[in-house]
mmCIF file of C-alpha atoms in Angstrom:
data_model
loop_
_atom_site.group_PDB
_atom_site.id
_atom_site.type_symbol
_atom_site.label_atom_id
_atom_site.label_comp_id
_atom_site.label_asym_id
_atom_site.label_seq_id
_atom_site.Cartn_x
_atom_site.Cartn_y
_atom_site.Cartn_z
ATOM 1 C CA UNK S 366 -12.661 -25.178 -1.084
ATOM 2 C CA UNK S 367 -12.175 -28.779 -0.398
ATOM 3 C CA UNK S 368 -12.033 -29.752 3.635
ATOM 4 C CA UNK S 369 -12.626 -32.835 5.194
ATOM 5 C CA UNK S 370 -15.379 -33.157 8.180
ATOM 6 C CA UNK S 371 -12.739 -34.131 10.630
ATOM 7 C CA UNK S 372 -10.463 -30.709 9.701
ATOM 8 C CA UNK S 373 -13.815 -29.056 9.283
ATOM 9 C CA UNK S 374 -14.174 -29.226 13.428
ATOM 10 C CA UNK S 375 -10.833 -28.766 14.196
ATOM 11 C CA UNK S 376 -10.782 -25.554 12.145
ATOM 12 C CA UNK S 377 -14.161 -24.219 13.022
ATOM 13 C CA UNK S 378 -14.150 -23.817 16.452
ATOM 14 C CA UNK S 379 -13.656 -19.885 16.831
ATOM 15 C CA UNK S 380 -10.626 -19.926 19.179
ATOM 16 C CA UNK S 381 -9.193 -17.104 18.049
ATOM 17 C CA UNK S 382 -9.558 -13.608 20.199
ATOM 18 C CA UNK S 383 -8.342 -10.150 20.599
ATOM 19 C CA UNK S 384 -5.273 -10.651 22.546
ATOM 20 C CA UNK S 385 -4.584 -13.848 19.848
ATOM 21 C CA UNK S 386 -4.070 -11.075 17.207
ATOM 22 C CA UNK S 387 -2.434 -8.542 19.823
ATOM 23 C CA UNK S 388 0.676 -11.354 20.327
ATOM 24 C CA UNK S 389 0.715 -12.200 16.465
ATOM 25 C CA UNK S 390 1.502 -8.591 16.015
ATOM 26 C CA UNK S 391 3.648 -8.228 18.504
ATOM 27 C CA UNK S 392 5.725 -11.187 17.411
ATOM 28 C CA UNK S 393 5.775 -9.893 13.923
ATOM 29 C CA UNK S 394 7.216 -6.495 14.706
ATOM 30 C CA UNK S 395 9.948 -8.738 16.957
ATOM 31 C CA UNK S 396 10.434 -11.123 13.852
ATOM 32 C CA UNK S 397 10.744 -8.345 11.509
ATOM 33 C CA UNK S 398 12.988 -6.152 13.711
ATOM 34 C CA UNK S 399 15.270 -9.397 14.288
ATOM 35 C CA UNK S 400 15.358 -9.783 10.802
ATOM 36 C CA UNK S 401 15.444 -6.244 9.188
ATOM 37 C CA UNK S 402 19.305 -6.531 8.858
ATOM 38 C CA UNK S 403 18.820 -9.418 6.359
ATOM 39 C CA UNK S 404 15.840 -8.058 4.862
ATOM 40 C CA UNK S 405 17.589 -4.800 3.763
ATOM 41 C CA UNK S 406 20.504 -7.089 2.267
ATOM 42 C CA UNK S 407 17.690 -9.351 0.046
ATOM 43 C CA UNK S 408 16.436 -5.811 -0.524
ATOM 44 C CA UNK S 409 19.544 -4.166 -1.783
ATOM 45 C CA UNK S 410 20.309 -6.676 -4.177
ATOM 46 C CA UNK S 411 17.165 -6.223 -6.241
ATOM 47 C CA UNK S 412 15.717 -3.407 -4.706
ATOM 48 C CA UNK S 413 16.329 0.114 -2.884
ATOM 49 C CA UNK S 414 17.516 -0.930 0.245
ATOM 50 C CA UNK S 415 15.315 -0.070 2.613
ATOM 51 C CA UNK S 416 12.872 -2.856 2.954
ATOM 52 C CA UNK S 417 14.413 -4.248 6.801
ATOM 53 C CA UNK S 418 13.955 -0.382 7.482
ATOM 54 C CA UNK S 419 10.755 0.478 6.613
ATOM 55 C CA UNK S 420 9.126 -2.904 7.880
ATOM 56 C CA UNK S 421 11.044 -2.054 11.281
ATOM 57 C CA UNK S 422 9.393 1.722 11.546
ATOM 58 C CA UNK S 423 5.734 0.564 10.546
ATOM 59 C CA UNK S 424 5.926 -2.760 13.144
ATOM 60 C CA UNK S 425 6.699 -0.390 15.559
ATOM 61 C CA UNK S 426 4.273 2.062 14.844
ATOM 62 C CA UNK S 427 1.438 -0.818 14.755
ATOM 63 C CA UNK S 428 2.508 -2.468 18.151
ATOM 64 C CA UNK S 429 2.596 1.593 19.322
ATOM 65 C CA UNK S 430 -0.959 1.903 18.347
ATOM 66 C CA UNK S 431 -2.073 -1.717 19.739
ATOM 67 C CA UNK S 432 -0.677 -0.109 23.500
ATOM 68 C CA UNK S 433 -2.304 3.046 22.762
ATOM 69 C CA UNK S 434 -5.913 2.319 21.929
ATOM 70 C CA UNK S 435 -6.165 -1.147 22.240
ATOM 71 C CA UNK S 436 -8.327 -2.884 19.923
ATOM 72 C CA UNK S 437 -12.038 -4.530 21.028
ATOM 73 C CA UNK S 438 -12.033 -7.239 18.430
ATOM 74 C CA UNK S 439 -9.364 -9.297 15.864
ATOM 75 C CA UNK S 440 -11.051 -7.426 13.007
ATOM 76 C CA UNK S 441 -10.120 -3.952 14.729
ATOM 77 C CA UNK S 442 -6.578 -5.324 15.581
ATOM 78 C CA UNK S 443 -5.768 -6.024 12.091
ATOM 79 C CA UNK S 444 -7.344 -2.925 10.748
ATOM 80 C CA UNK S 445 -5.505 -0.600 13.136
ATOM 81 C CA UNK S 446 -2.056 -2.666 11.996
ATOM 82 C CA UNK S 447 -3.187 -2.076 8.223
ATOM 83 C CA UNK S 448 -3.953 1.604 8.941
ATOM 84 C CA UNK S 449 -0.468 2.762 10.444
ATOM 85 C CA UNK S 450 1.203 0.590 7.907
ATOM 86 C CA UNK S 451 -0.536 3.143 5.359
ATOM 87 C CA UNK S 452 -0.075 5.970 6.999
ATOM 88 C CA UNK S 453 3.268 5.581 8.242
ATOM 89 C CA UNK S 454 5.433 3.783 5.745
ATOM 90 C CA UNK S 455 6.303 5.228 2.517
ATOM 91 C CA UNK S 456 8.043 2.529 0.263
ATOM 92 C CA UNK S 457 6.039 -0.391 -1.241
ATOM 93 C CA UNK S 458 6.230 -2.429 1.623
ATOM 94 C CA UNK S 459 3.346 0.049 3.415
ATOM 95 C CA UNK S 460 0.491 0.487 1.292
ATOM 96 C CA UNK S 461 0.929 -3.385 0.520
ATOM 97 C CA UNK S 462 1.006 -4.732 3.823
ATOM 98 C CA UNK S 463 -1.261 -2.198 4.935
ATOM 99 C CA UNK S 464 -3.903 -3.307 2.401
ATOM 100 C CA UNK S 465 -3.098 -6.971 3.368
ATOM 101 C CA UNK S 466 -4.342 -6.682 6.860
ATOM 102 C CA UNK S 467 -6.757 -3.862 6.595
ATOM 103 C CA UNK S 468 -9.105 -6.124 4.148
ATOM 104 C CA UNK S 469 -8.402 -9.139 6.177
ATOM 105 C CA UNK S 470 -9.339 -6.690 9.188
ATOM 106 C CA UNK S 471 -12.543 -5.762 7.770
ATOM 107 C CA UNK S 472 -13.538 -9.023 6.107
ATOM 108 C CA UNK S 473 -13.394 -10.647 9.829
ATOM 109 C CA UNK S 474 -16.467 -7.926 11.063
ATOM 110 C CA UNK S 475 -17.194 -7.321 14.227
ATOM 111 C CA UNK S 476 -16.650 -11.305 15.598
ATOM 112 C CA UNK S 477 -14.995 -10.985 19.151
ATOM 113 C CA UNK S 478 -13.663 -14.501 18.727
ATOM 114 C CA UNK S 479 -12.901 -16.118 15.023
ATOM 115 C CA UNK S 480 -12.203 -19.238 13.379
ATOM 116 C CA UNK S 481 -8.638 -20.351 11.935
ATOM 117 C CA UNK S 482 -11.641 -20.903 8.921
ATOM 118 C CA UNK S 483 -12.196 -17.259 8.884
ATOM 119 C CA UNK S 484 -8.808 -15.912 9.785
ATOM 120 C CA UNK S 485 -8.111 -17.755 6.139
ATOM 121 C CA UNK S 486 -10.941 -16.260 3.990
ATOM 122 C CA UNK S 487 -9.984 -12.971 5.374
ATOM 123 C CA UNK S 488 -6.425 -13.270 4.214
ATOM 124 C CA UNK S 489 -7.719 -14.425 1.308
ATOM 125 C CA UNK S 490 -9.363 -11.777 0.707
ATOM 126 C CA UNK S 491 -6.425 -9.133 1.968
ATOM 127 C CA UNK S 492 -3.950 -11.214 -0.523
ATOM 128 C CA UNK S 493 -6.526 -10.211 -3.635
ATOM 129 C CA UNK S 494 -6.516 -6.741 -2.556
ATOM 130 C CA UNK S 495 -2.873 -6.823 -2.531
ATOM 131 C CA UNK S 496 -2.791 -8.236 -5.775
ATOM 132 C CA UNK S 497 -4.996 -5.720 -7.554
ATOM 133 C CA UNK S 498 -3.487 -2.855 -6.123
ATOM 134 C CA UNK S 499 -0.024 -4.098 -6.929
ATOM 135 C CA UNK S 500 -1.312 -4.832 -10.200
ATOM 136 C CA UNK S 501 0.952 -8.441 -9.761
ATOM 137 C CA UNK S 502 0.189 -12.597 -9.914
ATOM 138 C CA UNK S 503 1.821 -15.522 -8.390
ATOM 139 C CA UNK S 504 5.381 -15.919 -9.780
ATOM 140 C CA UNK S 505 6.129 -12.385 -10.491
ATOM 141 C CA UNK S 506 8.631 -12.349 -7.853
ATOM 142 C CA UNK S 507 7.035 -10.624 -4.926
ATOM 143 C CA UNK S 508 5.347 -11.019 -1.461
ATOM 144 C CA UNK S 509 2.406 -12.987 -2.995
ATOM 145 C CA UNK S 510 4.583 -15.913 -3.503
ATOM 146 C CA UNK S 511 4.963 -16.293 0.005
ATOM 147 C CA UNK S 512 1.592 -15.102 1.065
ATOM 148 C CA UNK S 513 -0.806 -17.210 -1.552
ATOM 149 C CA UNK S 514 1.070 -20.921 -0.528
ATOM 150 C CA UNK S 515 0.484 -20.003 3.026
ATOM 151 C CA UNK S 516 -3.431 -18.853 2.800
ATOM 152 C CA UNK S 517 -3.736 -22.184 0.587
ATOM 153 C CA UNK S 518 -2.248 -24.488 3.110
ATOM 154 C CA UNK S 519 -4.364 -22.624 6.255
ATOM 155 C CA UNK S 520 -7.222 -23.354 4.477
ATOM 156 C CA UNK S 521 -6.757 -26.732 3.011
ATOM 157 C CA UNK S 522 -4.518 -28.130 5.700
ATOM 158 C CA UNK S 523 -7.344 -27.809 8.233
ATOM 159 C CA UNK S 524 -6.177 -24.549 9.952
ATOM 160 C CA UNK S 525 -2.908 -25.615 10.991
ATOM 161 C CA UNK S 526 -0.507 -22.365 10.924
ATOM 162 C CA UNK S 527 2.636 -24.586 11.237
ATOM 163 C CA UNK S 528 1.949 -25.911 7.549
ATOM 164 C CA UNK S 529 1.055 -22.395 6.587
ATOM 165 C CA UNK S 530 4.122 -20.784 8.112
ATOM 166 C CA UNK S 531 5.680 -23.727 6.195
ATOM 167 C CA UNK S 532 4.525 -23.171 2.548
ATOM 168 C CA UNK S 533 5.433 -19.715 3.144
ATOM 169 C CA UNK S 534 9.033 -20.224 3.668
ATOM 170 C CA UNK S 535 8.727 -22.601 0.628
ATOM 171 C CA UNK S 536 7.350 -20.200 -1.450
ATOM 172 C CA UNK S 537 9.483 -17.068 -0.594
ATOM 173 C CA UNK S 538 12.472 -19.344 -1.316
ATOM 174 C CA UNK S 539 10.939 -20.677 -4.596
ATOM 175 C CA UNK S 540 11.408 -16.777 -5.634
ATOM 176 C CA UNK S 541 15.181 -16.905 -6.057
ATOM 177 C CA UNK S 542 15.096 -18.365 -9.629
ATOM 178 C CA UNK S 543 12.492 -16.139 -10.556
ATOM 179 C CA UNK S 544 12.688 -13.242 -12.738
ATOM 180 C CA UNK S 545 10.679 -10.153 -11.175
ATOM 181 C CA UNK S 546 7.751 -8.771 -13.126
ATOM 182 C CA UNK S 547 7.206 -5.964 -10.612
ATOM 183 C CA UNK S 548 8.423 -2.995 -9.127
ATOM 184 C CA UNK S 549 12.639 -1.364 -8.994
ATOM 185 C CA UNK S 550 14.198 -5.602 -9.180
ATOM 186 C CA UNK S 551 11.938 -5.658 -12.458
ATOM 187 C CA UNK S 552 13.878 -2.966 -13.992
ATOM 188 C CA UNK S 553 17.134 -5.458 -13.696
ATOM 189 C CA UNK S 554 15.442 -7.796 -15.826
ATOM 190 C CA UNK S 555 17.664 -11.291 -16.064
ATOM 191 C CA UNK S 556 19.444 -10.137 -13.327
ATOM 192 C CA UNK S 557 17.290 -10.157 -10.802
ATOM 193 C CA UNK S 558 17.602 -14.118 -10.999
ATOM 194 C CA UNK S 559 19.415 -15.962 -7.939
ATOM 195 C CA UNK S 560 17.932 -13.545 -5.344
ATOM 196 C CA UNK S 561 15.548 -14.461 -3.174
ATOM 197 C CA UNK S 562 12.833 -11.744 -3.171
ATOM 198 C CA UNK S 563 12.661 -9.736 0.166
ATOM 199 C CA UNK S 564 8.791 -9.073 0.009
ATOM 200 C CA UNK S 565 8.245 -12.731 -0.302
ATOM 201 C CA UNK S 566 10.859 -13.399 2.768
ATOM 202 C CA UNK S 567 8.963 -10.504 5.180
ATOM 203 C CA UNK S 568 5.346 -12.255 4.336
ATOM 204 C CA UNK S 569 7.025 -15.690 5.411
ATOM 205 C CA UNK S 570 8.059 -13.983 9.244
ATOM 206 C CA UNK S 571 4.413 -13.057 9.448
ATOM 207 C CA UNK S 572 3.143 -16.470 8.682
ATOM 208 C CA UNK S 573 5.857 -17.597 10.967
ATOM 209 C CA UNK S 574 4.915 -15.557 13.626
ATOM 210 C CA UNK S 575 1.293 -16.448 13.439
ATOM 211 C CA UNK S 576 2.871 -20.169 14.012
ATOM 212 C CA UNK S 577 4.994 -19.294 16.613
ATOM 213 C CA UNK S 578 2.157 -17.277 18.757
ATOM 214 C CA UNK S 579 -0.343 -20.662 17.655
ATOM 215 C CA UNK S 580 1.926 -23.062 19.643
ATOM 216 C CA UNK R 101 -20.094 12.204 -7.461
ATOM 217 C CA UNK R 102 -20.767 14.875 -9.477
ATOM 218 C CA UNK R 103 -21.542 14.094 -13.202
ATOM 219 C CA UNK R 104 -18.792 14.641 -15.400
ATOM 220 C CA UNK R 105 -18.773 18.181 -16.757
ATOM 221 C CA UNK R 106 -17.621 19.501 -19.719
ATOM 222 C CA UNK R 107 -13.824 20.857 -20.070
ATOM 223 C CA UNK R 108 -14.858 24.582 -20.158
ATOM 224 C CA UNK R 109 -14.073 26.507 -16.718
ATOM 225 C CA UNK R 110 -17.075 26.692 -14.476
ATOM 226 C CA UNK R 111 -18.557 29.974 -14.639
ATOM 227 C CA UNK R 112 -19.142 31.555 -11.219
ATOM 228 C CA UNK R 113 -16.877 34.169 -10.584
ATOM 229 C CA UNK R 114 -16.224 32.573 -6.665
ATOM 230 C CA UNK R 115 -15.631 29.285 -8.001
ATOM 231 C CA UNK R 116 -13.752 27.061 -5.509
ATOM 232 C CA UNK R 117 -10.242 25.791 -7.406
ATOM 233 C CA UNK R 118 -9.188 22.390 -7.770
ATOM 234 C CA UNK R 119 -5.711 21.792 -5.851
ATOM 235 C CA UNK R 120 -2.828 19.315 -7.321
ATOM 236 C CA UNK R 121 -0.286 17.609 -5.457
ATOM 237 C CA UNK R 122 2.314 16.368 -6.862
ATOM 238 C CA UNK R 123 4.112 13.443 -5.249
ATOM 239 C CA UNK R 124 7.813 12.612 -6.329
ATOM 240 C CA UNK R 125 10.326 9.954 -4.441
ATOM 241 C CA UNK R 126 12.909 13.220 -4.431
ATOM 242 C CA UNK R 127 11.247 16.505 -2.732
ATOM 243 C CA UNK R 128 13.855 18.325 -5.295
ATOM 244 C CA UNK R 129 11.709 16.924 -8.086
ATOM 245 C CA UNK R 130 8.511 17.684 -6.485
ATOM 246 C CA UNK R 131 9.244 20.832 -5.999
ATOM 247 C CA UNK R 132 10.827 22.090 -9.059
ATOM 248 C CA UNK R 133 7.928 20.261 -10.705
ATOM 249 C CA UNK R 134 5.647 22.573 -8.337
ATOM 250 C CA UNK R 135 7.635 25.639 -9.559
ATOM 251 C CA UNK R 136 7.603 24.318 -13.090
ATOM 252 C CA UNK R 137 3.891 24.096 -13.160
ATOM 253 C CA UNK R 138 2.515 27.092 -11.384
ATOM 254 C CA UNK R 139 5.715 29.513 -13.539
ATOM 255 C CA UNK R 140 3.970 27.902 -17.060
ATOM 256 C CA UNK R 141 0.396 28.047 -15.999
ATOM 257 C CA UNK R 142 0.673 31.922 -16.596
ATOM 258 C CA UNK R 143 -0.379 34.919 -14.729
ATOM 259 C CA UNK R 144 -3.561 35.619 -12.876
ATOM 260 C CA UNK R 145 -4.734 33.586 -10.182
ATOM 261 C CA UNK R 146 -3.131 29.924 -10.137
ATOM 262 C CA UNK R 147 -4.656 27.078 -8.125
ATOM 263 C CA UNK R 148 -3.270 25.693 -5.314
ATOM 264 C CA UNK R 149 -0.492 23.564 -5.565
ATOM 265 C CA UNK R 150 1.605 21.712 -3.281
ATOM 266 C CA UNK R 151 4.581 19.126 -3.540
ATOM 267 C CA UNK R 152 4.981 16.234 -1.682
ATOM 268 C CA UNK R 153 8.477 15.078 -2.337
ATOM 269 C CA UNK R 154 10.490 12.788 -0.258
ATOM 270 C CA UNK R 155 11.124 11.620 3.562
ATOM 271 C CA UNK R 156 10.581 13.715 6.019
ATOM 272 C CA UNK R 157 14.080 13.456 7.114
ATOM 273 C CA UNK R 158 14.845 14.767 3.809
ATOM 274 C CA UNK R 159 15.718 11.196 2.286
ATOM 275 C CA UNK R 160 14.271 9.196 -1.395
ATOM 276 C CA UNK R 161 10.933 7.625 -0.905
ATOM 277 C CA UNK R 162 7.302 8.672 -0.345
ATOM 278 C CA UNK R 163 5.603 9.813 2.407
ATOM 279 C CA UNK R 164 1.817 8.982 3.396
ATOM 280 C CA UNK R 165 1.996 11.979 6.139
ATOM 281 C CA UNK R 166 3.497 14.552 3.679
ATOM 282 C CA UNK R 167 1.253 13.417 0.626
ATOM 283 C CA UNK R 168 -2.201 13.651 3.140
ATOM 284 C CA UNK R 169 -0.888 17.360 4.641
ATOM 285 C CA UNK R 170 0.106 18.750 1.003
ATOM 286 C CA UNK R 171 -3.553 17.274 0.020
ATOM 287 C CA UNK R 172 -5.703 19.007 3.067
ATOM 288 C CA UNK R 173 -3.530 22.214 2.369
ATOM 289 C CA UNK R 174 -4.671 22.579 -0.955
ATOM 290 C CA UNK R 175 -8.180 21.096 -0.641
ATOM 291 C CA UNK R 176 -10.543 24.366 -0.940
ATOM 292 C CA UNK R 177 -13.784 21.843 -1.641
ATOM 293 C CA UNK R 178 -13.604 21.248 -4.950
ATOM 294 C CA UNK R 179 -11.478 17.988 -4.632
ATOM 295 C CA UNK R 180 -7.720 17.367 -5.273
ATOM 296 C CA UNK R 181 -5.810 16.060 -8.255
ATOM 297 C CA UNK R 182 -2.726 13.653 -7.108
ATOM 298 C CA UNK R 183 0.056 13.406 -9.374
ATOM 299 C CA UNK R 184 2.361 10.615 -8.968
ATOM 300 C CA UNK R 185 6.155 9.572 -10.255
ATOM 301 C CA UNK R 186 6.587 5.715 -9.369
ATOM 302 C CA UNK R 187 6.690 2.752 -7.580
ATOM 303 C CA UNK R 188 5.832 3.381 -4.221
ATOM 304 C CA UNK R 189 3.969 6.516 -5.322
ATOM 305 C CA UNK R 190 1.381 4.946 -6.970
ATOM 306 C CA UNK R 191 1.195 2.899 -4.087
ATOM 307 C CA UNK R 192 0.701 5.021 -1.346
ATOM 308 C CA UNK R 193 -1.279 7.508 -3.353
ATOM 309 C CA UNK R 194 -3.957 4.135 -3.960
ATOM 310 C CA UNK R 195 -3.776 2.925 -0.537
ATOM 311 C CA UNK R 196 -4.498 6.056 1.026
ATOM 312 C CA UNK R 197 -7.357 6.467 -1.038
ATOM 313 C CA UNK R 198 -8.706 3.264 -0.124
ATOM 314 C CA UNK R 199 -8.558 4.494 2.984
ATOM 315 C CA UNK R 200 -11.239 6.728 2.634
ATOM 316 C CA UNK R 201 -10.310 9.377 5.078
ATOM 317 C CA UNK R 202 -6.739 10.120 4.906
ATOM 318 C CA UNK R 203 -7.443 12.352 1.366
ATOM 319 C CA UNK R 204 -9.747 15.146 1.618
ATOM 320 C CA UNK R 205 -12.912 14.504 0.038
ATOM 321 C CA UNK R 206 -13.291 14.532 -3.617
ATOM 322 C CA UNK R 207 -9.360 13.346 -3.815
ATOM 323 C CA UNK R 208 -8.156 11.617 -7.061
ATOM 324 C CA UNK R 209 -4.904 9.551 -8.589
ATOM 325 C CA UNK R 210 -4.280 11.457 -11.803
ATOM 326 C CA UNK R 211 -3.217 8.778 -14.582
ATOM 327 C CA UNK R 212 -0.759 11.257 -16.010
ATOM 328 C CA UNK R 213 3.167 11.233 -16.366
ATOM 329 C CA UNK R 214 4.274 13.792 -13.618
ATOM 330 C CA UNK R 215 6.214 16.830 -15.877
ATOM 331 C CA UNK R 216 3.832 16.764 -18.471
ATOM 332 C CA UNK R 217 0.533 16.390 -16.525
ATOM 333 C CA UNK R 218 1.132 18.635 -13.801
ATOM 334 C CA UNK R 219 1.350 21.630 -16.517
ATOM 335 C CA UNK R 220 -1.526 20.555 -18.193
ATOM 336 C CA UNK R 221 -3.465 19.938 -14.410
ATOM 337 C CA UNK R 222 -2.185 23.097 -13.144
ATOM 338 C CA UNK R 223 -3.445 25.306 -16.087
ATOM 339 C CA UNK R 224 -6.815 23.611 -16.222
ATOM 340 C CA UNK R 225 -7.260 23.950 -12.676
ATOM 341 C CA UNK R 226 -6.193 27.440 -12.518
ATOM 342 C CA UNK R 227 -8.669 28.244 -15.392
ATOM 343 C CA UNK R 228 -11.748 26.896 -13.086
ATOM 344 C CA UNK R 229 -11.969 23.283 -14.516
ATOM 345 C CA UNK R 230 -13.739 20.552 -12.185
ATOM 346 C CA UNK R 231 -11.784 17.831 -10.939
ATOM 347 C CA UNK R 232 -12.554 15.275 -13.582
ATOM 348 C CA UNK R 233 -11.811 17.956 -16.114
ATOM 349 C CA UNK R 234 -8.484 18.651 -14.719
ATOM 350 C CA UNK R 235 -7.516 15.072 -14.400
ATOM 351 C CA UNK R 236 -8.434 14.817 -18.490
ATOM 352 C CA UNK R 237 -6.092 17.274 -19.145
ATOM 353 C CA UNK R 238 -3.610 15.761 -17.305
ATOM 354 C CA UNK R 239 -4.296 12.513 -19.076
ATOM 355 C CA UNK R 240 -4.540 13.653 -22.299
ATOM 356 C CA UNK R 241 -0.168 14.607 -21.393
ATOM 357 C CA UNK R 242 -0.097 10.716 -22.308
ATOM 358 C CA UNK R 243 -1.014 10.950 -25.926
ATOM 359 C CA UNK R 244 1.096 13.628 -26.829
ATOM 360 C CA UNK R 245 3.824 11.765 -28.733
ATOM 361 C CA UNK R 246 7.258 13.355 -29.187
ATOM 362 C CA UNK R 247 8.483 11.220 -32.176
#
């Protein structure tokens, strides 16, 4: 990993708390219900349909869960999200999101406030467990060419979440010429070219989110 | 973990059976497959099987609740054998596992097609086989060719 000293201190200072993560989620179950119209669309070009749908019901059941038992620590916040993302949503979208912020939950510990330098080596490590359990890379056409561009740029960019939330619109929208490796849109083969992959466009609200909660 | 054992049932008369679940996107499937499985596995005592199949409100897809009930309603302690269709399946079936407590204990992802394997699961587990043994058989579905 290659930081500077001066992004060094502006990304180590452990700023982020509880409540930080309680308003990113909260903001990504608003982003993704505001957007779960156009998410189905993406989705029923390539896919089943039902990707706006089932990232709607499992938001809901994670900011449910955050006003229920209300987290002590980021690491719990995200866990708690990844776990009724699991347990709640049945298509893809679930188990892979779920996974995403479970590990990221767990690789955080038991910190009560975090670093923007931590946040980003725990997605890191959520976006490899979301890689190995969809069995995908980079440029397969899914959510990890959304989600790897952004957990490069918080990392490198000095922990800035507006460069993050950035790359990750870049990248989801660098998946329309791509041909999909993974999953029903692989099945299409040549036609799944020109579409813009809906996994990839539902990581970019949460990076977006994260932004919009950040400023 | 117990060690792997060899394919021959266990011999205790009280031995605890190994359940199978079988997950499909369409409950239809899962259930027929259920019916399928259990109607070939013969006479005699079969082991527990349940489907998972579906929505709950009936629609395509997979459900994490209905895949973790089917799986504690056939656990009797001797660990479950998951059988999967696609896609999401696989998925779910993975992530819950990572979980760690969603599956009973002693829970496994069968590497099997789902026809084919649950026979061969269903009739191994009915005749006493462990749960590695059971998820062989189901495997072994994979090399039978049909050309």
């Amino acid at each position: 990993m290659s930081t500077s000293a001066s992004s060094r201190e502006s990304a180590g200072e452990p700023v982020l708390d509880t409540a930080f993560f309680h308003r990113w989620l909260t903001a990504a179950a608003a982003a993704v219900s505001r957007e779960a119209t156009r998410l189905t669309e993406l989705d029923s070009a390539i896919g089943d349909a039902d990707h706006g749908s089932n990232m709607q019901r499992g938001f809901a059941a994670v900011t449910a869960a955050l006003e229920k038992e209300p987290p002590g620590t980021p690491g719990a916040a995200l866990v708690l999200a990844g776990r009724q993302l699991i347990s709640k949503v049945g298509g893809a979208s679930g188990p892979l999101y779920g996974t995403l912020l479970r590990r990221a939950g767990k690789a955080l510990g038991d910190d009560e406030r975090i670093t923007v330098r931590q946040l980003a080596e725990a997605l890191r490590t959520g976006v490899d467990a979301v890689a190995q359990l969809g069995g995908s890379a980079p440029g397969d056409k899914t959510m990890l060419d959304a989600l790897v561009p952004a957990v490069d740029a918080l990392a490198a960019g000095g922990g800035s979440f507006a460069a993050a939330s950035e790359a990750a619109d870049k990248g989801a929208l660098a998946t329309v010429p791509m041909l999909a490796r993974k999953g029903r849109a692989s099945y299409l083969g040549e036609r799944s070219i020109g579409h813009q992959d809906p996994g990839a466009t539902s990581s970019a609200l949460l990076f977006a989110a994260l932004a919009e909660v950040a400023a | 973990m117990s060690p792997v054992s060899d394919d021959a049932p266990r011999d205790a008369g009280e031995e605890k059976l190994v359940g199978v679940v079988l997950v499909s996107h369409s409950a239809a499937v899962a259930e027929s497959v259920a019916r399928l499985a259990t109607g070939l596995a013969g006479g005699g005592a079969t082991a527990p099987v349940l489907p998972a199949g579906g929505t709950p409100d009936g629609g395509l897809g997979t459900s994490p609740e209905l895949v973790a009930e089917a799986a504690h309603a056939v656990d009797r302690g001797a660990g479950v054998a998951v059988l999967v269709d696609l896609g999401s399946a696989v998925l779910t079936v993975k992530a819950l596992l990572a979980e760690g407590d969603e599956l009973p204990e002693g829970s496994r992802l069968v590497d099997a097609p789902l026809v084919e394997g649950a026979v061969a699961a269903v009739v191994a587990a009915s005749a006493g086989a462990d749960v590695d043994a059971v998820a062989r058989a189901a495997e072994e579905a994979y090399d039978y060719r049909k050309v």
